[in-house]
């Protein structure tokens, strides 16, 4: 288990910041002095390439659980480091085949929360690609190589994801947002898990869920992002692939209501018990490898 506290990288200037910054697994623990000597590899405008970083992005779908998996990579970095958001065990071979075809180096398999409707592919990926690190929120109490919380950054090449805690669907839900900076993707992109869906949101009746907490999370952590920020959820059941913060602030039938109305809506959904929950949750608490905990 790794816990990091590093220094913020900003326009090739290194300044002390109490927030964590997570580097590639090639350098899992780097001192300030050593970090300065590696400016060419990790600064936002690499002296090696002298060009802005370019995000390679793919949206993948697992039809049985209607889950989206997202592949992100820094295509201009020499190593083309990549990460997968919310991988599913059933589509690991497909995802790893795509990573290989695109010439990427997978370094992280990350989850937005402990899923109840499918088994994460994180643990299986780790058995197939040595060196890949699993990531999940500290608040989830699940097993992983790296735990994150609000304010942390997950770096892949010269790009990074910002971590925002968005509990309410579960206690450990987080949203990953592409970075804010001169060489980061614009418009920004928010990977919201089940906290915010397209014209909906995740249920709040199990795994420590709270409609009050979810309402506050979305309004304070997601709806405060620029309105053109793309919303990429963990699931969609109606064929939608992407939305924006501005759209959801205007058209989301639940989260456009006041808090009391929202709580009433969530209390009366009358949803059935998730069919995979008794299998998925225990497995996902150990990185998807229920029988091989030591590898999680």
PDB file of C-alpha atoms in Angstrom:
ATOM      1  CA  UNK A   1       0.000   0.000   0.000  1.00  0.00           C
ATOM      2  CA  UNK A   2       1.445   3.329  -0.987  1.00  0.00           C
ATOM      3  CA  UNK A   3       0.675   6.807   0.300  1.00  0.00           C
ATOM      4  CA  UNK A   4       2.416   9.737  -1.332  1.00  0.00           C
ATOM      5  CA  UNK A   5       2.962  13.427  -0.644  1.00  0.00           C
ATOM      6  CA  UNK A   6       4.871  15.274  -3.308  1.00  0.00           C
ATOM      7  CA  UNK A   7       5.126  18.651  -5.010  1.00  0.00           C
ATOM      8  CA  UNK A   8       2.898  20.363  -7.526  1.00  0.00           C
ATOM      9  CA  UNK A   9       4.179  20.685 -11.090  1.00  0.00           C
ATOM     10  CA  UNK A  10       3.066  23.928 -12.667  1.00  0.00           C
ATOM     11  CA  UNK A  11       4.480  25.488 -15.874  1.00  0.00           C
ATOM     12  CA  UNK A  12       7.849  23.786 -15.252  1.00  0.00           C
ATOM     13  CA  UNK A  13       8.132  25.452 -11.794  1.00  0.00           C
ATOM     14  CA  UNK A  14       8.219  23.212  -8.722  1.00  0.00           C
ATOM     15  CA  UNK A  15       6.558  24.664  -5.637  1.00  0.00           C
ATOM     16  CA  UNK A  16       5.732  23.021  -2.351  1.00  0.00           C
ATOM     17  CA  UNK A  17       2.115  22.007  -2.045  1.00  0.00           C
ATOM     18  CA  UNK A  18       0.515  19.904   0.725  1.00  0.00           C
ATOM     19  CA  UNK A  19      -1.561  18.056  -1.874  1.00  0.00           C
ATOM     20  CA  UNK A  20      -0.281  14.713  -3.086  1.00  0.00           C
ATOM     21  CA  UNK A  21       0.946  14.111  -6.583  1.00  0.00           C
ATOM     22  CA  UNK A  22       1.204  10.569  -7.891  1.00  0.00           C
ATOM     23  CA  UNK A  23       3.850   9.849 -10.509  1.00  0.00           C
ATOM     24  CA  UNK A  24       4.188   6.861 -12.808  1.00  0.00           C
ATOM     25  CA  UNK A  25       5.139   3.597 -11.184  1.00  0.00           C
ATOM     26  CA  UNK A  26       8.614   3.935 -12.676  1.00  0.00           C
ATOM     27  CA  UNK A  27       9.290   6.543  -9.973  1.00  0.00           C
ATOM     28  CA  UNK A  28       6.767   5.724  -7.192  1.00  0.00           C
ATOM     29  CA  UNK A  29       8.595   7.746  -4.561  1.00  0.00           C
ATOM     30  CA  UNK A  30      10.607  10.738  -5.719  1.00  0.00           C
ATOM     31  CA  UNK A  31      12.261  13.363  -3.550  1.00  0.00           C
ATOM     32  CA  UNK A  32      12.044  17.065  -4.347  1.00  0.00           C
ATOM     33  CA  UNK A  33      15.721  17.161  -5.401  1.00  0.00           C
ATOM     34  CA  UNK A  34      15.405  14.157  -7.684  1.00  0.00           C
ATOM     35  CA  UNK A  35      12.110  15.469  -9.091  1.00  0.00           C
ATOM     36  CA  UNK A  36      13.802  18.730 -10.149  1.00  0.00           C
ATOM     37  CA  UNK A  37      16.426  16.761 -12.045  1.00  0.00           C
ATOM     38  CA  UNK A  38      13.691  15.019 -14.038  1.00  0.00           C
ATOM     39  CA  UNK A  39      11.916  18.122 -15.352  1.00  0.00           C
ATOM     40  CA  UNK A  40      12.160  16.863 -18.905  1.00  0.00           C
ATOM     41  CA  UNK A  41      10.123  13.778 -18.067  1.00  0.00           C
ATOM     42  CA  UNK A  42       7.430  15.175 -15.807  1.00  0.00           C
ATOM     43  CA  UNK A  43       6.984  18.916 -16.429  1.00  0.00           C
ATOM     44  CA  UNK A  44       3.772  20.073 -18.104  1.00  0.00           C
ATOM     45  CA  UNK A  45       5.810  21.259 -21.113  1.00  0.00           C
ATOM     46  CA  UNK A  46       8.522  18.637 -21.549  1.00  0.00           C
ATOM     47  CA  UNK A  47      11.904  19.966 -22.640  1.00  0.00           C
ATOM     48  CA  UNK A  48      12.305  16.774 -24.673  1.00  0.00           C
ATOM     49  CA  UNK A  49       9.248  17.247 -26.861  1.00  0.00           C
ATOM     50  CA  UNK A  50       8.725  21.022 -26.736  1.00  0.00           C
ATOM     51  CA  UNK A  51       5.057  20.494 -27.618  1.00  0.00           C
ATOM     52  CA  UNK A  52       1.805  20.400 -25.662  1.00  0.00           C
ATOM     53  CA  UNK A  53       0.704  17.039 -24.296  1.00  0.00           C
ATOM     54  CA  UNK A  54      -1.985  15.305 -26.313  1.00  0.00           C
ATOM     55  CA  UNK A  55      -4.659  13.209 -24.644  1.00  0.00           C
ATOM     56  CA  UNK A  56      -5.547   9.936 -26.300  1.00  0.00           C
ATOM     57  CA  UNK A  57      -9.061   9.015 -25.196  1.00  0.00           C
ATOM     58  CA  UNK A  58     -11.306   6.008 -25.806  1.00  0.00           C
ATOM     59  CA  UNK A  59     -14.736   5.191 -24.360  1.00  0.00           C
ATOM     60  CA  UNK A  60     -15.452   1.461 -24.055  1.00  0.00           C
ATOM     61  CA  UNK A  61     -18.675  -0.346 -23.134  1.00  0.00           C
ATOM     62  CA  UNK A  62     -19.601  -3.561 -21.294  1.00  0.00           C
ATOM     63  CA  UNK A  63     -23.160  -4.378 -22.299  1.00  0.00           C
ATOM     64  CA  UNK A  64     -24.240  -6.747 -19.486  1.00  0.00           C
ATOM     65  CA  UNK A  65     -23.805  -4.143 -16.734  1.00  0.00           C
ATOM     66  CA  UNK A  66     -24.010  -1.133 -19.084  1.00  0.00           C
ATOM     67  CA  UNK A  67     -20.639  -0.001 -17.768  1.00  0.00           C
ATOM     68  CA  UNK A  68     -18.306   2.463 -19.436  1.00  0.00           C
ATOM     69  CA  UNK A  69     -14.563   1.965 -19.162  1.00  0.00           C
ATOM     70  CA  UNK A  70     -12.330   4.868 -20.168  1.00  0.00           C
ATOM     71  CA  UNK A  71      -8.815   4.664 -21.588  1.00  0.00           C
ATOM     72  CA  UNK A  72      -6.656   7.780 -21.282  1.00  0.00           C
ATOM     73  CA  UNK A  73      -3.027   8.219 -22.330  1.00  0.00           C
ATOM     74  CA  UNK A  74      -0.447  10.927 -22.933  1.00  0.00           C
ATOM     75  CA  UNK A  75       0.180  10.302 -26.636  1.00  0.00           C
ATOM     76  CA  UNK A  76       3.102  12.738 -26.913  1.00  0.00           C
ATOM     77  CA  UNK A  77       5.098  11.429 -23.940  1.00  0.00           C
ATOM     78  CA  UNK A  78       7.956   9.094 -24.970  1.00  0.00           C
ATOM     79  CA  UNK A  79       6.510   6.191 -22.957  1.00  0.00           C
ATOM     80  CA  UNK A  80       2.837   6.881 -23.836  1.00  0.00           C
ATOM     81  CA  UNK A  81       1.681   6.144 -20.260  1.00  0.00           C
ATOM     82  CA  UNK A  82      -1.985   5.184 -19.944  1.00  0.00           C
ATOM     83  CA  UNK A  83      -4.661   4.431 -17.388  1.00  0.00           C
ATOM     84  CA  UNK A  84      -8.053   2.711 -17.379  1.00  0.00           C
ATOM     85  CA  UNK A  85     -10.993   4.108 -15.415  1.00  0.00           C
ATOM     86  CA  UNK A  86     -13.551   1.563 -14.124  1.00  0.00           C
ATOM     87  CA  UNK A  87     -12.366  -1.562 -15.973  1.00  0.00           C
ATOM     88  CA  UNK A  88     -14.675  -4.610 -15.967  1.00  0.00           C
ATOM     89  CA  UNK A  89     -13.371  -8.149 -15.481  1.00  0.00           C
ATOM     90  CA  UNK A  90     -15.289  -9.486 -18.512  1.00  0.00           C
ATOM     91  CA  UNK A  91     -13.686  -7.040 -20.941  1.00  0.00           C
ATOM     92  CA  UNK A  92     -10.093  -7.022 -19.657  1.00  0.00           C
ATOM     93  CA  UNK A  93      -8.748  -8.909 -22.692  1.00  0.00           C
ATOM     94  CA  UNK A  94     -10.446  -6.471 -25.061  1.00  0.00           C
ATOM     95  CA  UNK A  95      -9.089  -3.464 -23.177  1.00  0.00           C
ATOM     96  CA  UNK A  96      -5.531  -4.794 -22.949  1.00  0.00           C
ATOM     97  CA  UNK A  97      -5.590  -5.678 -26.644  1.00  0.00           C
ATOM     98  CA  UNK A  98      -6.487  -2.066 -27.453  1.00  0.00           C
ATOM     99  CA  UNK A  99      -3.717  -0.778 -25.190  1.00  0.00           C
ATOM    100  CA  UNK A 100      -1.231  -2.975 -27.060  1.00  0.00           C
ATOM    101  CA  UNK A 101      -2.522  -2.000 -30.507  1.00  0.00           C
ATOM    102  CA  UNK A 102      -2.168   1.687 -29.690  1.00  0.00           C
ATOM    103  CA  UNK A 103       1.383   1.212 -28.407  1.00  0.00           C
ATOM    104  CA  UNK A 104       0.582   2.433 -24.898  1.00  0.00           C
ATOM    105  CA  UNK A 105       2.123   1.592 -21.542  1.00  0.00           C
ATOM    106  CA  UNK A 106      -0.615   0.888 -19.007  1.00  0.00           C
ATOM    107  CA  UNK A 107       0.414   2.094 -15.551  1.00  0.00           C
ATOM    108  CA  UNK A 108      -2.841   2.478 -13.583  1.00  0.00           C
ATOM    109  CA  UNK A 109      -6.204   0.705 -13.265  1.00  0.00           C
ATOM    110  CA  UNK A 110      -8.465   3.005 -11.267  1.00  0.00           C
ATOM    111  CA  UNK A 111     -12.007   2.815  -9.919  1.00  0.00           C
ATOM    112  CA  UNK A 112     -14.459   5.586  -9.081  1.00  0.00           C
ATOM    113  CA  UNK A 113     -15.944   3.467  -6.262  1.00  0.00           C
ATOM    114  CA  UNK A 114     -16.687  -0.086  -5.092  1.00  0.00           C
ATOM    115  CA  UNK A 115     -19.141  -1.197  -7.741  1.00  0.00           C
ATOM    116  CA  UNK A 116     -22.186  -3.341  -6.926  1.00  0.00           C
ATOM    117  CA  UNK A 117     -23.175  -4.377 -10.454  1.00  0.00           C
ATOM    118  CA  UNK A 118     -19.955  -5.819 -11.863  1.00  0.00           C
ATOM    119  CA  UNK A 119     -16.566  -7.105 -10.762  1.00  0.00           C
ATOM    120  CA  UNK A 120     -13.737  -4.670 -11.398  1.00  0.00           C
ATOM    121  CA  UNK A 121     -11.064  -5.706 -13.853  1.00  0.00           C
ATOM    122  CA  UNK A 122      -8.299  -4.050 -11.808  1.00  0.00           C
ATOM    123  CA  UNK A 123      -7.024  -7.203 -10.109  1.00  0.00           C
ATOM    124  CA  UNK A 124      -7.136  -9.283 -13.286  1.00  0.00           C
ATOM    125  CA  UNK A 125      -5.249  -6.576 -15.169  1.00  0.00           C
ATOM    126  CA  UNK A 126      -2.529  -6.656 -12.503  1.00  0.00           C
ATOM    127  CA  UNK A 127      -2.025 -10.402 -13.061  1.00  0.00           C
ATOM    128  CA  UNK A 128      -1.700  -9.885 -16.834  1.00  0.00           C
ATOM    129  CA  UNK A 129       0.396  -6.708 -16.907  1.00  0.00           C
ATOM    130  CA  UNK A 130       3.116  -6.666 -14.222  1.00  0.00           C
ATOM    131  CA  UNK A 131       3.741  -3.242 -12.773  1.00  0.00           C
ATOM    132  CA  UNK A 132       0.226  -1.857 -13.160  1.00  0.00           C
ATOM    133  CA  UNK A 133      -0.979  -0.197  -9.940  1.00  0.00           C
ATOM    134  CA  UNK A 134      -4.587  -0.275  -8.760  1.00  0.00           C
ATOM    135  CA  UNK A 135      -6.127   2.928  -7.374  1.00  0.00           C
ATOM    136  CA  UNK A 136      -9.281   3.591  -5.356  1.00  0.00           C
ATOM    137  CA  UNK A 137     -10.377   6.145  -2.770  1.00  0.00           C
ATOM    138  CA  UNK A 138      -9.154   5.840   0.801  1.00  0.00           C
ATOM    139  CA  UNK A 139     -12.761   6.262   1.995  1.00  0.00           C
ATOM    140  CA  UNK A 140     -13.854   3.106   0.149  1.00  0.00           C
ATOM    141  CA  UNK A 141     -11.937   0.892   2.622  1.00  0.00           C
ATOM    142  CA  UNK A 142     -11.187  -1.433  -0.288  1.00  0.00           C
ATOM    143  CA  UNK A 143      -7.815  -2.938  -1.163  1.00  0.00           C
ATOM    144  CA  UNK A 144      -5.585  -1.290  -3.763  1.00  0.00           C
ATOM    145  CA  UNK A 145      -1.973  -0.305  -4.314  1.00  0.00           C
ATOM    146  CA  UNK A 146      -2.692   3.412  -4.005  1.00  0.00           C
ATOM    147  CA  UNK A 147      -5.395   5.263  -2.087  1.00  0.00           C
ATOM    148  CA  UNK A 148      -6.540   8.730  -3.109  1.00  0.00           C
ATOM    149  CA  UNK A 149      -8.617  11.516  -1.629  1.00  0.00           C
ATOM    150  CA  UNK A 150      -9.710  15.054  -2.460  1.00  0.00           C
ATOM    151  CA  UNK A 151      -6.918  17.196  -3.879  1.00  0.00           C
ATOM    152  CA  UNK A 152      -4.723  14.330  -5.038  1.00  0.00           C
ATOM    153  CA  UNK A 153      -3.425  14.171  -8.580  1.00  0.00           C
ATOM    154  CA  UNK A 154      -2.924  11.029 -10.652  1.00  0.00           C
ATOM    155  CA  UNK A 155      -0.208  11.780 -13.211  1.00  0.00           C
ATOM    156  CA  UNK A 156       0.325   9.907 -16.460  1.00  0.00           C
ATOM    157  CA  UNK A 157       3.102  11.488 -18.454  1.00  0.00           C
ATOM    158  CA  UNK A 158       2.552  15.236 -18.551  1.00  0.00           C
ATOM    159  CA  UNK A 159      -1.198  14.915 -17.985  1.00  0.00           C
ATOM    160  CA  UNK A 160      -3.047  14.395 -14.729  1.00  0.00           C
ATOM    161  CA  UNK A 161      -6.423  13.676 -13.176  1.00  0.00           C
ATOM    162  CA  UNK A 162      -7.612  15.665 -10.176  1.00  0.00           C
ATOM    163  CA  UNK A 163      -9.445  13.702  -7.467  1.00  0.00           C
ATOM    164  CA  UNK A 164     -12.691  15.077  -6.043  1.00  0.00           C
ATOM    165  CA  UNK A 165     -14.603  13.234  -3.304  1.00  0.00           C
ATOM    166  CA  UNK A 166     -18.252  12.819  -4.353  1.00  0.00           C
ATOM    167  CA  UNK A 167     -19.822  10.466  -1.772  1.00  0.00           C
ATOM    168  CA  UNK A 168     -23.536   9.764  -1.642  1.00  0.00           C
ATOM    169  CA  UNK A 169     -24.003   6.784  -3.941  1.00  0.00           C
ATOM    170  CA  UNK A 170     -21.414   5.069  -1.740  1.00  0.00           C
ATOM    171  CA  UNK A 171     -19.193   6.419   1.016  1.00  0.00           C
ATOM    172  CA  UNK A 172     -16.106   6.121  -1.151  1.00  0.00           C
ATOM    173  CA  UNK A 173     -17.210   7.611  -4.471  1.00  0.00           C
ATOM    174  CA  UNK A 174     -14.781   9.968  -6.185  1.00  0.00           C
ATOM    175  CA  UNK A 175     -14.876  11.901  -9.448  1.00  0.00           C
ATOM    176  CA  UNK A 176     -11.729  12.145 -11.566  1.00  0.00           C
ATOM    177  CA  UNK A 177     -11.346  15.418 -13.494  1.00  0.00           C
ATOM    178  CA  UNK A 178      -8.765  16.179 -16.159  1.00  0.00           C
ATOM    179  CA  UNK A 179      -6.297  18.832 -15.100  1.00  0.00           C
ATOM    180  CA  UNK A 180      -6.499  22.574 -15.297  1.00  0.00           C
ATOM    181  CA  UNK A 181      -3.440  24.076 -16.964  1.00  0.00           C
ATOM    182  CA  UNK A 182      -1.930  25.285 -20.244  1.00  0.00           C
ATOM    183  CA  UNK A 183      -1.187  21.828 -21.658  1.00  0.00           C
ATOM    184  CA  UNK A 184      -4.125  19.912 -20.181  1.00  0.00           C
ATOM    185  CA  UNK A 185      -7.170  18.865 -22.290  1.00  0.00           C
ATOM    186  CA  UNK A 186      -9.806  21.503 -22.921  1.00  0.00           C
ATOM    187  CA  UNK A 187     -12.712  21.411 -22.350  1.00  0.00           C
ATOM    188  CA  UNK A 188     -12.123  19.496 -19.140  1.00  0.00           C
ATOM    189  CA  UNK A 189     -13.519  15.996 -18.636  1.00  0.00           C
ATOM    190  CA  UNK A 190     -15.140  14.607 -15.473  1.00  0.00           C
ATOM    191  CA  UNK A 191     -15.372  10.854 -14.881  1.00  0.00           C
ATOM    192  CA  UNK A 192     -18.218  10.853 -12.388  1.00  0.00           C
ATOM    193  CA  UNK A 193     -18.762   7.154 -11.674  1.00  0.00           C
ATOM    194  CA  UNK A 194     -22.303   6.680 -10.354  1.00  0.00           C
ATOM    195  CA  UNK A 195     -22.478  10.037  -8.572  1.00  0.00           C
ATOM    196  CA  UNK A 196     -23.769  11.828 -11.663  1.00  0.00           C
ATOM    197  CA  UNK A 197     -25.262   9.954 -14.599  1.00  0.00           C
ATOM    198  CA  UNK A 198     -26.574  11.464 -17.815  1.00  0.00           C
ATOM    199  CA  UNK A 199     -29.982  12.866 -16.797  1.00  0.00           C
ATOM    200  CA  UNK A 200     -29.828  10.875 -13.575  1.00  0.00           C
ATOM    201  CA  UNK A 201     -27.660   9.784 -10.638  1.00  0.00           C
ATOM    202  CA  UNK A 202     -26.732   6.681  -8.699  1.00  0.00           C
ATOM    203  CA  UNK A 203     -29.078   5.170  -6.122  1.00  0.00           C
ATOM    204  CA  UNK A 204     -28.459   5.936  -2.460  1.00  0.00           C
ATOM    205  CA  UNK A 205     -30.085   3.042  -0.601  1.00  0.00           C
ATOM    206  CA  UNK A 206     -27.068   0.808   0.136  1.00  0.00           C
ATOM    207  CA  UNK A 207     -23.269   0.833   0.736  1.00  0.00           C
ATOM    208  CA  UNK A 208     -23.498   3.821   3.041  1.00  0.00           C
ATOM    209  CA  UNK A 209     -25.434   5.877   0.512  1.00  0.00           C
ATOM    210  CA  UNK A 210     -27.066   9.174   1.413  1.00  0.00           C
ATOM    211  CA  UNK A 211     -29.279  11.292  -0.837  1.00  0.00           C
ATOM    212  CA  UNK A 212     -28.426  14.389   1.194  1.00  0.00           C
ATOM    213  CA  UNK A 213     -24.705  13.739   0.794  1.00  0.00           C
ATOM    214  CA  UNK A 214     -25.024  12.963  -2.916  1.00  0.00           C
ATOM    215  CA  UNK A 215     -26.921  16.188  -3.582  1.00  0.00           C
ATOM    216  CA  UNK A 216     -24.226  18.215  -1.835  1.00  0.00           C
ATOM    217  CA  UNK A 217     -21.426  16.314  -3.573  1.00  0.00           C
ATOM    218  CA  UNK A 218     -22.749  16.924  -7.067  1.00  0.00           C
ATOM    219  CA  UNK A 219     -23.575  20.579  -6.481  1.00  0.00           C
ATOM    220  CA  UNK A 220     -20.286  21.418  -4.742  1.00  0.00           C
ATOM    221  CA  UNK A 221     -17.798  19.232  -6.634  1.00  0.00           C
ATOM    222  CA  UNK A 222     -19.223  18.736 -10.140  1.00  0.00           C
ATOM    223  CA  UNK A 223     -21.629  21.592 -10.839  1.00  0.00           C
ATOM    224  CA  UNK A 224     -18.880  24.055  -9.855  1.00  0.00           C
ATOM    225  CA  UNK A 225     -16.755  22.923 -12.816  1.00  0.00           C
ATOM    226  CA  UNK A 226     -16.901  24.970 -16.056  1.00  0.00           C
ATOM    227  CA  UNK A 227     -20.206  24.406 -17.838  1.00  0.00           C
ATOM    228  CA  UNK A 228     -18.500  23.015 -20.932  1.00  0.00           C
ATOM    229  CA  UNK A 229     -16.833  20.252 -18.885  1.00  0.00           C
ATOM    230  CA  UNK A 230     -17.719  16.882 -20.400  1.00  0.00           C
ATOM    231  CA  UNK A 231     -19.493  14.397 -18.125  1.00  0.00           C
ATOM    232  CA  UNK A 232     -18.491  10.760 -18.589  1.00  0.00           C
ATOM    233  CA  UNK A 233     -20.415   8.478 -16.178  1.00  0.00           C
ATOM    234  CA  UNK A 234     -19.730   4.869 -15.203  1.00  0.00           C
ATOM    235  CA  UNK A 235     -23.035   3.699 -16.681  1.00  0.00           C
ATOM    236  CA  UNK A 236     -25.768   4.564 -19.118  1.00  0.00           C
ATOM    237  CA  UNK A 237     -28.920   2.583 -19.774  1.00  0.00           C
ATOM    238  CA  UNK A 238     -30.494   4.697 -22.551  1.00  0.00           C
ATOM    239  CA  UNK A 239     -27.735   4.917 -25.134  1.00  0.00           C
ATOM    240  CA  UNK A 240     -26.221   8.242 -24.094  1.00  0.00           C
ATOM    241  CA  UNK A 241     -22.436   8.477 -24.147  1.00  0.00           C
ATOM    242  CA  UNK A 242     -21.571  11.959 -22.876  1.00  0.00           C
ATOM    243  CA  UNK A 243     -23.104  15.097 -21.395  1.00  0.00           C
ATOM    244  CA  UNK A 244     -21.791  18.385 -20.009  1.00  0.00           C
ATOM    245  CA  UNK A 245     -21.986  20.125 -16.660  1.00  0.00           C
ATOM    246  CA  UNK A 246     -24.154  22.822 -18.216  1.00  0.00           C
ATOM    247  CA  UNK A 247     -26.617  20.283 -19.646  1.00  0.00           C
ATOM    248  CA  UNK A 248     -26.996  18.435 -16.364  1.00  0.00           C
ATOM    249  CA  UNK A 249     -27.459  21.678 -14.421  1.00  0.00           C
ATOM    250  CA  UNK A 250     -30.317  22.518 -16.766  1.00  0.00           C
ATOM    251  CA  UNK A 251     -31.910  19.200 -17.675  1.00  0.00           C
ATOM    252  CA  UNK A 252     -31.129  16.587 -15.004  1.00  0.00           C
ATOM    253  CA  UNK A 253     -34.613  15.651 -13.742  1.00  0.00           C
ATOM    254  CA  UNK A 254     -33.381  14.919 -10.218  1.00  0.00           C
ATOM    255  CA  UNK A 255     -30.504  17.268  -9.487  1.00  0.00           C
ATOM    256  CA  UNK A 256     -32.164  20.390 -10.862  1.00  0.00           C
ATOM    257  CA  UNK A 257     -34.675  20.154  -7.989  1.00  0.00           C
ATOM    258  CA  UNK A 258     -34.157  21.594  -4.516  1.00  0.00           C
ATOM    259  CA  UNK A 259     -32.588  19.298  -1.941  1.00  0.00           C
ATOM    260  CA  UNK A 260     -35.803  18.252  -0.189  1.00  0.00           C
ATOM    261  CA  UNK A 261     -37.502  17.361  -3.484  1.00  0.00           C
ATOM    262  CA  UNK A 262     -34.416  15.414  -4.530  1.00  0.00           C
ATOM    263  CA  UNK A 263     -34.441  13.439  -1.286  1.00  0.00           C
ATOM    264  CA  UNK A 264     -38.102  12.606  -1.815  1.00  0.00           C
ATOM    265  CA  UNK A 265     -37.398  11.356  -5.341  1.00  0.00           C
ATOM    266  CA  UNK A 266     -34.562   9.124  -4.140  1.00  0.00           C
ATOM    267  CA  UNK A 267     -36.600   7.688  -1.257  1.00  0.00           C
ATOM    268  CA  UNK A 268     -39.347   6.574  -3.647  1.00  0.00           C
ATOM    269  CA  UNK A 269     -37.409   4.952  -6.475  1.00  0.00           C
ATOM    270  CA  UNK A 270     -38.400   1.438  -5.324  1.00  0.00           C
ATOM    271  CA  UNK A 271     -35.487  -0.175  -7.131  1.00  0.00           C
ATOM    272  CA  UNK A 272     -34.867  -3.913  -7.053  1.00  0.00           C
ATOM    273  CA  UNK A 273     -31.882  -5.440  -5.243  1.00  0.00           C
ATOM    274  CA  UNK A 274     -28.821  -5.453  -7.568  1.00  0.00           C
ATOM    275  CA  UNK A 275     -28.471  -8.984  -8.917  1.00  0.00           C
ATOM    276  CA  UNK A 276     -24.660  -8.911  -8.823  1.00  0.00           C
ATOM    277  CA  UNK A 277     -24.265  -7.139  -5.487  1.00  0.00           C
ATOM    278  CA  UNK A 278     -23.546 -10.172  -3.298  1.00  0.00           C
ATOM    279  CA  UNK A 279     -20.790 -11.235  -5.693  1.00  0.00           C
ATOM    280  CA  UNK A 280     -19.461  -7.896  -6.898  1.00  0.00           C
ATOM    281  CA  UNK A 281     -19.076  -5.987  -3.630  1.00  0.00           C
ATOM    282  CA  UNK A 282     -16.997  -8.624  -1.751  1.00  0.00           C
ATOM    283  CA  UNK A 283     -14.822  -9.130  -4.845  1.00  0.00           C
ATOM    284  CA  UNK A 284     -14.358  -5.415  -5.418  1.00  0.00           C
ATOM    285  CA  UNK A 285     -13.329  -4.847  -1.823  1.00  0.00           C
ATOM    286  CA  UNK A 286     -10.230  -6.896  -2.667  1.00  0.00           C
ATOM    287  CA  UNK A 287      -9.536  -5.352  -6.080  1.00  0.00           C
ATOM    288  CA  UNK A 288     -11.591  -7.967  -7.939  1.00  0.00           C
ATOM    289  CA  UNK A 289      -9.434 -10.881  -6.761  1.00  0.00           C
ATOM    290  CA  UNK A 290     -11.529 -12.359  -3.986  1.00  0.00           C
ATOM    291  CA  UNK A 291      -9.453 -15.537  -3.787  1.00  0.00           C
ATOM    292  CA  UNK A 292      -6.039 -13.901  -4.214  1.00  0.00           C
ATOM    293  CA  UNK A 293      -6.046 -11.067  -1.714  1.00  0.00           C
ATOM    294  CA  UNK A 294      -2.253 -10.850  -1.619  1.00  0.00           C
ATOM    295  CA  UNK A 295      -2.216  -9.716  -5.255  1.00  0.00           C
ATOM    296  CA  UNK A 296      -4.681  -6.864  -4.713  1.00  0.00           C
TER     297      UNK A 296
END
